[in-house]
PDB file of C-alpha atoms in Angstrom:
ATOM      1  CA  MET A   1      95.682 139.129 221.878  1.00  0.00           C
ATOM      2  CA  SER A   2      95.055 141.465 218.919  1.00  0.00           C
ATOM      3  CA  ALA A   3      91.594 142.608 218.153  1.00  0.00           C
ATOM      4  CA  PRO A   4      89.639 140.810 215.439  1.00  0.00           C
ATOM      5  CA  ILE A   5      89.647 142.749 212.134  1.00  0.00           C
ATOM      6  CA  LEU A   6      86.075 143.847 211.126  1.00  0.00           C
ATOM      7  CA  HIS A   7      85.425 142.839 207.300  1.00  0.00           C
ATOM      8  CA  GLU A   8      83.873 145.856 205.549  1.00  0.00           C
ATOM      9  CA  LYS A   9      82.806 147.155 202.112  1.00  0.00           C
ATOM     10  CA  ASP A  10      83.801 150.729 201.055  1.00  0.00           C
ATOM     11  CA  GLN A  11      82.145 152.385 198.116  1.00  0.00           C
ATOM     12  CA  GLY A  12      81.635 155.805 196.761  1.00  0.00           C
ATOM     13  CA  THR A  13      82.960 159.131 197.686  1.00  0.00           C
ATOM     14  CA  GLY A  14      81.714 162.171 199.415  1.00  0.00           C
ATOM     15  CA  SER A  15      81.152 163.427 202.848  1.00  0.00           C
ATOM     16  CA  PRO A  16      80.063 162.778 205.526  1.00  0.00           C
ATOM     17  CA  VAL A  17      80.897 159.144 205.328  1.00  0.00           C
ATOM     18  CA  LEU A  18      77.989 156.876 206.088  1.00  0.00           C
ATOM     19  CA  VAL A  19      79.010 154.050 208.360  1.00  0.00           C
ATOM     20  CA  LEU A  20      76.318 151.331 208.164  1.00  0.00           C
ATOM     21  CA  LEU A  21      75.602 148.771 211.018  1.00  0.00           C
ATOM     22  CA  HIS A  22      73.429 145.827 210.317  1.00  0.00           C
ATOM     23  CA  TYR A  23      70.732 144.012 212.123  1.00  0.00           C
ATOM     24  CA  PHE A  24      70.975 140.868 214.264  1.00  0.00           C
ATOM     25  CA  ALA A  25      71.666 137.801 212.207  1.00  0.00           C
ATOM     26  CA  GLY A  26      72.411 139.929 209.173  1.00  0.00           C
ATOM     27  CA  SER A  27      75.667 141.112 207.610  1.00  0.00           C
ATOM     28  CA  LEU A  28      76.781 144.241 205.607  1.00  0.00           C
ATOM     29  CA  ARG A  29      75.000 142.706 202.602  1.00  0.00           C
ATOM     30  CA  SER A  30      71.706 143.916 203.968  1.00  0.00           C
ATOM     31  CA  TRP A  31      72.776 147.496 203.023  1.00  0.00           C
ATOM     32  CA  ALA A  32      73.283 146.736 199.456  1.00  0.00           C
ATOM     33  CA  HIS A  33      70.389 148.499 197.979  1.00  0.00           C
ATOM     34  CA  VAL A  34      70.437 151.418 200.308  1.00  0.00           C
ATOM     35  CA  ALA A  35      74.334 151.821 199.771  1.00  0.00           C
ATOM     36  CA  GLU A  36      73.986 151.575 196.072  1.00  0.00           C
ATOM     37  CA  ASP A  37      71.651 154.574 196.096  1.00  0.00           C
ATOM     38  CA  LEU A  38      73.636 156.776 198.504  1.00  0.00           C
ATOM     39  CA  SER A  39      76.982 155.892 197.272  1.00  0.00           C
ATOM     40  CA  ARG A  40      76.254 158.179 194.382  1.00  0.00           C
ATOM     41  CA  ALA A  41      76.617 160.969 196.685  1.00  0.00           C
ATOM     42  CA  TYR A  42      78.416 159.837 199.895  1.00  0.00           C
ATOM     43  CA  ARG A  43      81.179 157.377 200.853  1.00  0.00           C
ATOM     44  CA  CYS A  44      79.432 154.226 202.367  1.00  0.00           C
ATOM     45  CA  LEU A  45      81.288 152.161 204.666  1.00  0.00           C
ATOM     46  CA  GLU A  46      79.392 148.904 205.403  1.00  0.00           C
ATOM     47  CA  ILE A  47      80.714 146.809 208.353  1.00  0.00           C
ATOM     48  CA  ASP A  48      80.309 143.088 209.271  1.00  0.00           C
ATOM     49  CA  LEU A  49      79.791 143.447 212.971  1.00  0.00           C
ATOM     50  CA  PRO A  50      81.841 140.991 215.331  1.00  0.00           C
ATOM     51  CA  GLY A  51      80.742 137.426 214.721  1.00  0.00           C
ATOM     52  CA  PHE A  52      78.442 138.209 211.764  1.00  0.00           C
ATOM     53  CA  GLY A  53      79.111 137.980 208.113  1.00  0.00           C
ATOM     54  CA  ARG A  54      82.728 137.516 207.524  1.00  0.00           C
ATOM     55  CA  SER A  55      83.911 139.232 210.888  1.00  0.00           C
ATOM     56  CA  PRO A  56      85.312 136.929 213.586  1.00  0.00           C
ATOM     57  CA  PRO A  57      83.623 136.925 216.935  1.00  0.00           C
ATOM     58  CA  LEU A  58      84.982 138.565 220.037  1.00  0.00           C
ATOM     59  CA  PRO A  59      86.669 136.806 222.883  1.00  0.00           C
ATOM     60  CA  ALA A  60      84.059 138.356 225.152  1.00  0.00           C
ATOM     61  CA  PHE A  61      80.891 140.266 224.003  1.00  0.00           C
ATOM     62  CA  SER A  62      78.914 143.127 225.451  1.00  0.00           C
ATOM     63  CA  VAL A  63      77.277 146.178 223.915  1.00  0.00           C
ATOM     64  CA  ASP A  64      80.131 148.236 225.065  1.00  0.00           C
ATOM     65  CA  ALA A  65      82.668 145.873 223.794  1.00  0.00           C
ATOM     66  CA  VAL A  66      81.276 145.737 220.247  1.00  0.00           C
ATOM     67  CA  GLY A  67      80.723 149.477 220.163  1.00  0.00           C
ATOM     68  CA  GLY A  68      84.190 149.950 221.314  1.00  0.00           C
ATOM     69  CA  MET A  69      85.528 147.808 218.389  1.00  0.00           C
ATOM     70  CA  ILE A  70      83.346 149.729 215.995  1.00  0.00           C
ATOM     71  CA  MET A  71      84.723 153.080 217.123  1.00  0.00           C
ATOM     72  CA  GLN A  72      88.311 151.634 217.082  1.00  0.00           C
ATOM     73  CA  HIS A  73      87.458 150.725 213.548  1.00  0.00           C
ATOM     74  CA  ILE A  74      86.190 154.107 212.527  1.00  0.00           C
ATOM     75  CA  ALA A  75      89.192 155.881 214.209  1.00  0.00           C
ATOM     76  CA  GLY A  76      91.443 153.826 212.278  1.00  0.00           C
ATOM     77  CA  ARG A  77      90.004 154.553 209.032  1.00  0.00           C
ATOM     78  CA  ARG A  78      90.236 158.381 209.690  1.00  0.00           C
ATOM     79  CA  LEU A  79      86.981 159.168 208.035  1.00  0.00           C
ATOM     80  CA  GLY A  80      86.671 162.894 208.876  1.00  0.00           C
ATOM     81  CA  SER A  81      83.082 163.718 209.157  1.00  0.00           C
ATOM     82  CA  TYR A  82      80.882 160.667 209.559  1.00  0.00           C
ATOM     83  CA  VAL A  83      77.220 159.485 210.275  1.00  0.00           C
ATOM     84  CA  ILE A  84      76.399 156.238 211.906  1.00  0.00           C
ATOM     85  CA  VAL A  85      73.428 154.419 210.526  1.00  0.00           C
ATOM     86  CA  GLY A  86      72.485 151.453 212.526  1.00  0.00           C
ATOM     87  CA  HIS A  87      69.521 148.956 211.837  1.00  0.00           C
ATOM     88  CA  SER A  88      67.927 147.052 214.801  1.00  0.00           C
ATOM     89  CA  MET A  89      70.810 145.624 216.737  1.00  0.00           C
ATOM     90  CA  GLY A  90      73.049 148.012 214.925  1.00  0.00           C
ATOM     91  CA  GLY A  91      70.809 150.915 216.172  1.00  0.00           C
ATOM     92  CA  LYS A  92      71.580 150.055 219.860  1.00  0.00           C
ATOM     93  CA  LEU A  93      75.259 149.733 219.051  1.00  0.00           C
ATOM     94  CA  ALA A  94      75.100 153.043 217.124  1.00  0.00           C
ATOM     95  CA  LEU A  95      73.813 154.703 220.404  1.00  0.00           C
ATOM     96  CA  ALA A  96      76.557 153.159 222.333  1.00  0.00           C
ATOM     97  CA  CYS A  97      79.159 154.394 219.853  1.00  0.00           C
ATOM     98  CA  ALA A  98      77.654 157.900 219.739  1.00  0.00           C
ATOM     99  CA  ALA A  99      77.770 158.412 223.431  1.00  0.00           C
ATOM    100  CA  ASP A 100      81.451 159.104 223.592  1.00  0.00           C
ATOM    101  CA  PRO A 101      82.612 159.238 219.956  1.00  0.00           C
ATOM    102  CA  PRO A 102      85.950 160.212 218.545  1.00  0.00           C
ATOM    103  CA  PRO A 103      85.839 163.644 216.680  1.00  0.00           C
ATOM    104  CA  GLY A 104      83.918 163.773 213.403  1.00  0.00           C
ATOM    105  CA  LEU A 105      80.467 162.444 214.324  1.00  0.00           C
ATOM    106  CA  ALA A 106      77.913 164.502 212.407  1.00  0.00           C
ATOM    107  CA  GLY A 107      74.816 162.530 213.068  1.00  0.00           C
ATOM    108  CA  VAL A 108      73.120 159.203 214.002  1.00  0.00           C
ATOM    109  CA  VAL A 109      70.314 157.432 212.004  1.00  0.00           C
ATOM    110  CA  LEU A 110      68.394 154.767 213.815  1.00  0.00           C
ATOM    111  CA  VAL A 111      66.511 152.286 211.531  1.00  0.00           C
ATOM    112  CA  ALA A 112      63.950 150.369 213.492  1.00  0.00           C
ATOM    113  CA  PRO A 113      66.335 150.305 216.327  1.00  0.00           C
ATOM    114  CA  SER A 114      66.651 147.938 219.332  1.00  0.00           C
ATOM    115  CA  PRO A 115      66.093 150.344 222.122  1.00  0.00           C
ATOM    116  CA  PRO A 116      68.569 151.428 224.679  1.00  0.00           C
ATOM    117  CA  SER A 117      66.491 149.778 227.358  1.00  0.00           C
ATOM    118  CA  PRO A 118      65.898 145.924 227.130  1.00  0.00           C
ATOM    119  CA  GLU A 119      64.429 144.999 223.861  1.00  0.00           C
ATOM    120  CA  PRO A 120      60.868 143.742 224.177  1.00  0.00           C
ATOM    121  CA  MET A 121      60.807 140.072 223.066  1.00  0.00           C
ATOM    122  CA  ALA A 122      58.545 137.249 223.863  1.00  0.00           C
ATOM    123  CA  GLU A 123      60.317 134.715 226.020  1.00  0.00           C
ATOM    124  CA  SER A 124      58.872 132.015 223.754  1.00  0.00           C
ATOM    125  CA  GLU A 125      60.466 133.714 220.692  1.00  0.00           C
ATOM    126  CA  ARG A 126      63.609 134.211 222.471  1.00  0.00           C
ATOM    127  CA  ALA A 127      63.750 130.369 223.524  1.00  0.00           C
ATOM    128  CA  ARG A 128      62.879 129.433 219.885  1.00  0.00           C
ATOM    129  CA  LEU A 129      65.791 131.348 218.476  1.00  0.00           C
ATOM    130  CA  LEU A 130      68.349 130.291 221.041  1.00  0.00           C
ATOM    131  CA  ALA A 131      67.472 126.664 220.282  1.00  0.00           C
ATOM    132  CA  THR A 132      67.473 126.927 216.605  1.00  0.00           C
ATOM    133  CA  HIS A 133      70.895 128.538 215.682  1.00  0.00           C
ATOM    134  CA  GLY A 134      72.047 127.290 212.185  1.00  0.00           C
ATOM    135  CA  ASP A 135      68.580 125.897 211.281  1.00  0.00           C
ATOM    136  CA  ARG A 136      67.391 126.746 207.964  1.00  0.00           C
ATOM    137  CA  ALA A 137      63.745 126.260 208.565  1.00  0.00           C
ATOM    138  CA  SER A 138      63.787 128.491 211.559  1.00  0.00           C
ATOM    139  CA  ALA A 139      65.709 131.042 209.673  1.00  0.00           C
ATOM    140  CA  GLU A 140      62.941 131.048 206.946  1.00  0.00           C
ATOM    141  CA  GLN A 141      60.232 131.246 209.736  1.00  0.00           C
ATOM    142  CA  THR A 142      62.029 134.348 211.114  1.00  0.00           C
ATOM    143  CA  LEU A 143      62.197 136.082 207.850  1.00  0.00           C
ATOM    144  CA  ARG A 144      58.380 135.578 207.140  1.00  0.00           C
ATOM    145  CA  THR A 145      57.573 136.685 210.623  1.00  0.00           C
ATOM    146  CA  ILE A 146      59.464 140.008 210.652  1.00  0.00           C
ATOM    147  CA  THR A 147      58.712 141.213 207.197  1.00  0.00           C
ATOM    148  CA  ARG A 148      55.561 142.954 206.040  1.00  0.00           C
ATOM    149  CA  ARG A 149      56.358 144.065 202.422  1.00  0.00           C
ATOM    150  CA  PRO A 150      57.486 141.522 199.900  1.00  0.00           C
ATOM    151  CA  ILE A 151      61.228 141.323 199.078  1.00  0.00           C
ATOM    152  CA  SER A 152      62.960 139.644 196.221  1.00  0.00           C
ATOM    153  CA  ALA A 153      63.895 136.145 196.070  1.00  0.00           C
ATOM    154  CA  ALA A 154      67.608 137.260 195.943  1.00  0.00           C
ATOM    155  CA  SER A 155      67.298 139.361 199.031  1.00  0.00           C
ATOM    156  CA  ALA A 156      65.548 136.649 200.849  1.00  0.00           C
ATOM    157  CA  ASP A 157      68.380 134.258 199.905  1.00  0.00           C
ATOM    158  CA  ILE A 158      70.870 136.891 201.415  1.00  0.00           C
ATOM    159  CA  CYS A 159      68.873 137.001 204.681  1.00  0.00           C
ATOM    160  CA  ILE A 160      68.883 133.334 205.151  1.00  0.00           C
ATOM    161  CA  ALA A 161      72.483 132.791 204.238  1.00  0.00           C
ATOM    162  CA  ASP A 162      73.498 135.541 206.727  1.00  0.00           C
ATOM    163  CA  ASN A 163      71.305 134.075 209.386  1.00  0.00           C
ATOM    164  CA  LEU A 164      73.090 130.729 208.914  1.00  0.00           C
ATOM    165  CA  MET A 165      76.670 132.224 208.801  1.00  0.00           C
ATOM    166  CA  THR A 166      76.240 133.961 212.244  1.00  0.00           C
ATOM    167  CA  SER A 167      78.765 132.649 214.769  1.00  0.00           C
ATOM    168  CA  ALA A 168      77.397 130.680 217.753  1.00  0.00           C
ATOM    169  CA  GLU A 169      78.937 133.069 220.077  1.00  0.00           C
ATOM    170  CA  ALA A 170      77.500 136.313 218.505  1.00  0.00           C
ATOM    171  CA  TRP A 171      74.026 134.498 218.282  1.00  0.00           C
ATOM    172  CA  HIS A 172      73.859 133.641 221.752  1.00  0.00           C
ATOM    173  CA  TRP A 173      75.361 136.854 223.146  1.00  0.00           C
ATOM    174  CA  TRP A 174      72.715 138.961 221.477  1.00  0.00           C
ATOM    175  CA  LEU A 175      69.676 136.856 222.400  1.00  0.00           C
ATOM    176  CA  ALA A 176      70.675 136.077 226.051  1.00  0.00           C
ATOM    177  CA  GLN A 177      72.542 139.345 226.993  1.00  0.00           C
ATOM    178  CA  GLY A 178      73.017 142.125 224.476  1.00  0.00           C
ATOM    179  CA  SER A 179      69.319 142.645 223.557  1.00  0.00           C
ATOM    180  CA  ARG A 180      68.658 142.739 227.335  1.00  0.00           C
ATOM    181  CA  GLU A 181      71.456 145.296 228.122  1.00  0.00           C
ATOM    182  CA  THR A 182      70.487 148.743 229.443  1.00  0.00           C
ATOM    183  CA  ILE A 183      72.505 151.626 227.901  1.00  0.00           C
ATOM    184  CA  THR A 184      70.046 154.513 228.615  1.00  0.00           C
ATOM    185  CA  ALA A 185      72.475 156.636 230.320  1.00  0.00           C
ATOM    186  CA  GLN A 186      74.813 156.516 227.226  1.00  0.00           C
ATOM    187  CA  ALA A 187      71.907 157.198 224.846  1.00  0.00           C
ATOM    188  CA  GLU A 188      70.954 160.220 226.861  1.00  0.00           C
ATOM    189  CA  ARG A 189      74.599 161.633 226.284  1.00  0.00           C
ATOM    190  CA  VAL A 190      74.265 161.673 222.404  1.00  0.00           C
ATOM    191  CA  ALA A 191      74.559 165.140 221.532  1.00  0.00           C
ATOM    192  CA  CYS A 192      74.640 165.118 217.642  1.00  0.00           C
ATOM    193  CA  PRO A 193      71.414 165.249 215.478  1.00  0.00           C
ATOM    194  CA  VAL A 194      69.459 161.971 215.420  1.00  0.00           C
ATOM    195  CA  LEU A 195      66.842 160.493 213.052  1.00  0.00           C
ATOM    196  CA  VAL A 196      64.776 157.495 213.882  1.00  0.00           C
ATOM    197  CA  MET A 197      63.089 155.558 211.322  1.00  0.00           C
ATOM    198  CA  GLY A 198      60.566 152.681 211.741  1.00  0.00           C
ATOM    199  CA  GLY A 199      57.957 150.672 209.932  1.00  0.00           C
ATOM    200  CA  SER A 200      54.428 151.112 210.825  1.00  0.00           C
ATOM    201  CA  GLU A 201      53.774 147.459 210.794  1.00  0.00           C
ATOM    202  CA  ASP A 202      57.040 146.220 212.602  1.00  0.00           C
ATOM    203  CA  PRO A 203      56.385 143.350 214.645  1.00  0.00           C
ATOM    204  CA  VAL A 204      59.858 143.369 216.359  1.00  0.00           C
ATOM    205  CA  ILE A 205      60.397 147.185 217.134  1.00  0.00           C
ATOM    206  CA  SER A 206      56.732 148.541 216.981  1.00  0.00           C
ATOM    207  CA  PRO A 207      55.866 152.218 216.646  1.00  0.00           C
ATOM    208  CA  ALA A 208      54.841 151.979 220.306  1.00  0.00           C
ATOM    209  CA  VAL A 209      58.297 150.819 221.374  1.00  0.00           C
ATOM    210  CA  ILE A 210      59.846 153.639 219.407  1.00  0.00           C
ATOM    211  CA  THR A 211      57.545 156.090 221.185  1.00  0.00           C
ATOM    212  CA  ALA A 212      58.044 154.743 224.646  1.00  0.00           C
ATOM    213  CA  GLU A 213      61.652 153.540 224.719  1.00  0.00           C
ATOM    214  CA  VAL A 214      63.663 155.370 222.091  1.00  0.00           C
ATOM    215  CA  MET A 215      62.316 158.931 221.539  1.00  0.00           C
ATOM    216  CA  PRO A 216      62.387 159.981 225.290  1.00  0.00           C
ATOM    217  CA  ARG A 217      66.063 159.089 225.396  1.00  0.00           C
ATOM    218  CA  LEU A 218      67.262 161.441 222.463  1.00  0.00           C
ATOM    219  CA  ALA A 219      66.587 165.139 222.922  1.00  0.00           C
ATOM    220  CA  GLY A 220      65.697 166.796 219.689  1.00  0.00           C
ATOM    221  CA  ALA A 221      65.574 163.589 217.619  1.00  0.00           C
ATOM    222  CA  SER A 222      63.475 163.593 214.504  1.00  0.00           C
ATOM    223  CA  ARG A 223      61.184 160.575 213.485  1.00  0.00           C
ATOM    224  CA  VAL A 224      59.878 159.073 210.267  1.00  0.00           C
ATOM    225  CA  GLU A 225      57.388 156.286 209.973  1.00  0.00           C
ATOM    226  CA  ILE A 226      57.405 154.218 206.856  1.00  0.00           C
ATOM    227  CA  ALA A 227      53.696 153.153 206.092  1.00  0.00           C
ATOM    228  CA  GLY A 228      53.121 149.432 205.531  1.00  0.00           C
ATOM    229  CA  ALA A 229      56.683 148.313 206.338  1.00  0.00           C
ATOM    230  CA  GLY A 230      57.863 145.655 208.669  1.00  0.00           C
ATOM    231  CA  HIS A 231      61.175 145.279 210.497  1.00  0.00           C
ATOM    232  CA  LEU A 232      63.758 144.760 207.570  1.00  0.00           C
ATOM    233  CA  LEU A 233      63.563 148.338 206.286  1.00  0.00           C
ATOM    234  CA  PRO A 234      66.826 148.125 204.258  1.00  0.00           C
ATOM    235  CA  PHE A 235      65.259 145.311 202.169  1.00  0.00           C
ATOM    236  CA  GLU A 236      61.577 146.179 202.284  1.00  0.00           C
ATOM    237  CA  ALA A 237      61.846 150.097 201.775  1.00  0.00           C
ATOM    238  CA  ALA A 238      65.287 150.781 200.571  1.00  0.00           C
ATOM    239  CA  LYS A 239      64.215 153.716 198.615  1.00  0.00           C
ATOM    240  CA  GLU A 240      62.545 155.295 201.492  1.00  0.00           C
ATOM    241  CA  VAL A 241      65.453 154.570 203.772  1.00  0.00           C
ATOM    242  CA  ALA A 242      67.987 156.045 201.569  1.00  0.00           C
ATOM    243  CA  ASP A 243      65.769 159.149 200.752  1.00  0.00           C
ATOM    244  CA  ASN A 244      65.281 159.798 204.429  1.00  0.00           C
ATOM    245  CA  ILE A 245      69.020 159.524 205.222  1.00  0.00           C
ATOM    246  CA  ARG A 246      69.751 161.927 202.310  1.00  0.00           C
ATOM    247  CA  ILE A 247      67.407 164.481 203.640  1.00  0.00           C
ATOM    248  CA  PHE A 248      68.595 164.144 207.131  1.00  0.00           C
ATOM    249  CA  VAL A 249      72.138 164.635 206.137  1.00  0.00           C
ATOM    250  CA  LYS A 250      71.430 167.701 204.140  1.00  0.00           C
ATOM    251  CA  GLU A 251      69.080 169.306 206.491  1.00  0.00           C
ATOM    252  CA  ARG A 252      70.536 168.246 209.825  1.00  0.00           C
ATOM    253  CA  CYS A 253      74.265 167.665 209.090  1.00  0.00           C
ATOM    254  CA  PRO A 254      74.912 170.592 206.510  1.00  0.00           C
ATOM    255  CA  ALA A 255      78.388 171.614 208.063  1.00  0.00           C
ATOM    256  CA  ALA A 256      79.559 168.124 207.591  1.00  0.00           C
ATOM    257  CA  THR A 257      78.326 167.995 203.832  1.00  0.00           C
ATOM    258  CA  MET A 258      79.907 171.537 203.197  1.00  0.00           C
ATOM    259  CA  ARG A 259      83.360 170.424 204.612  1.00  0.00           C
ATOM    260  CA  GLY A 260      83.344 167.410 202.284  1.00  0.00           C
ATOM    261  CA  THR A 261      82.595 169.479 199.079  1.00  0.00           C
ATOM    262  CA  SER A 262      84.839 172.478 199.862  1.00  0.00           C
TER     263      SER A 262
END
């Protein structure tokens, strides 16, 4: 059986290429504001992960299987130098990708990342989510719960629509299995520069979780905390996210930038 094709949006020019991986129950559309900003200087490749957005689900899901599909997609695009940027679920997948990447990986940016250890989640919340796939009221409740800064009505509509579009297979895999998987050994093999971003008021991946479960696994990683922001940083704090990615690429991945402009 041939592997499902990942739906993508490709915009901008420049190196390194920024490969953008979205959060659970999201899609590539969650990066719209960040990519609009960064595509003025860099090529941005936004991907719908398997079973999310417009990408079909996998026959069998695991963090390694999804990570392998992402790396197969990247290798097939022949990007040259690239930085993987992963939000929440996409952050855990980014670490799985970066452990044994094909040539060209210049850095990793983790935005409110699900940790390489099992993600802390109240079992009552896990049960609520597992029982309410495709339910609009539940999607609206989740959006209210995980944000702290206001987002536009248009952004809220995207969040709700993407939530409802998520395949049942991907939905149940992440909640029942993927979020619980341990990839700490892989995370500790990541050798490229890493930036970790989080919101000071994030109720999903709190600063304490980043301190205890993310930073100790990543030698030499830098960290930025965005004041007053919750979990949906690409919507709540798009400018700060874009600015910090830009600084990281210029300061921590200068060779990749120079190769792209020579």
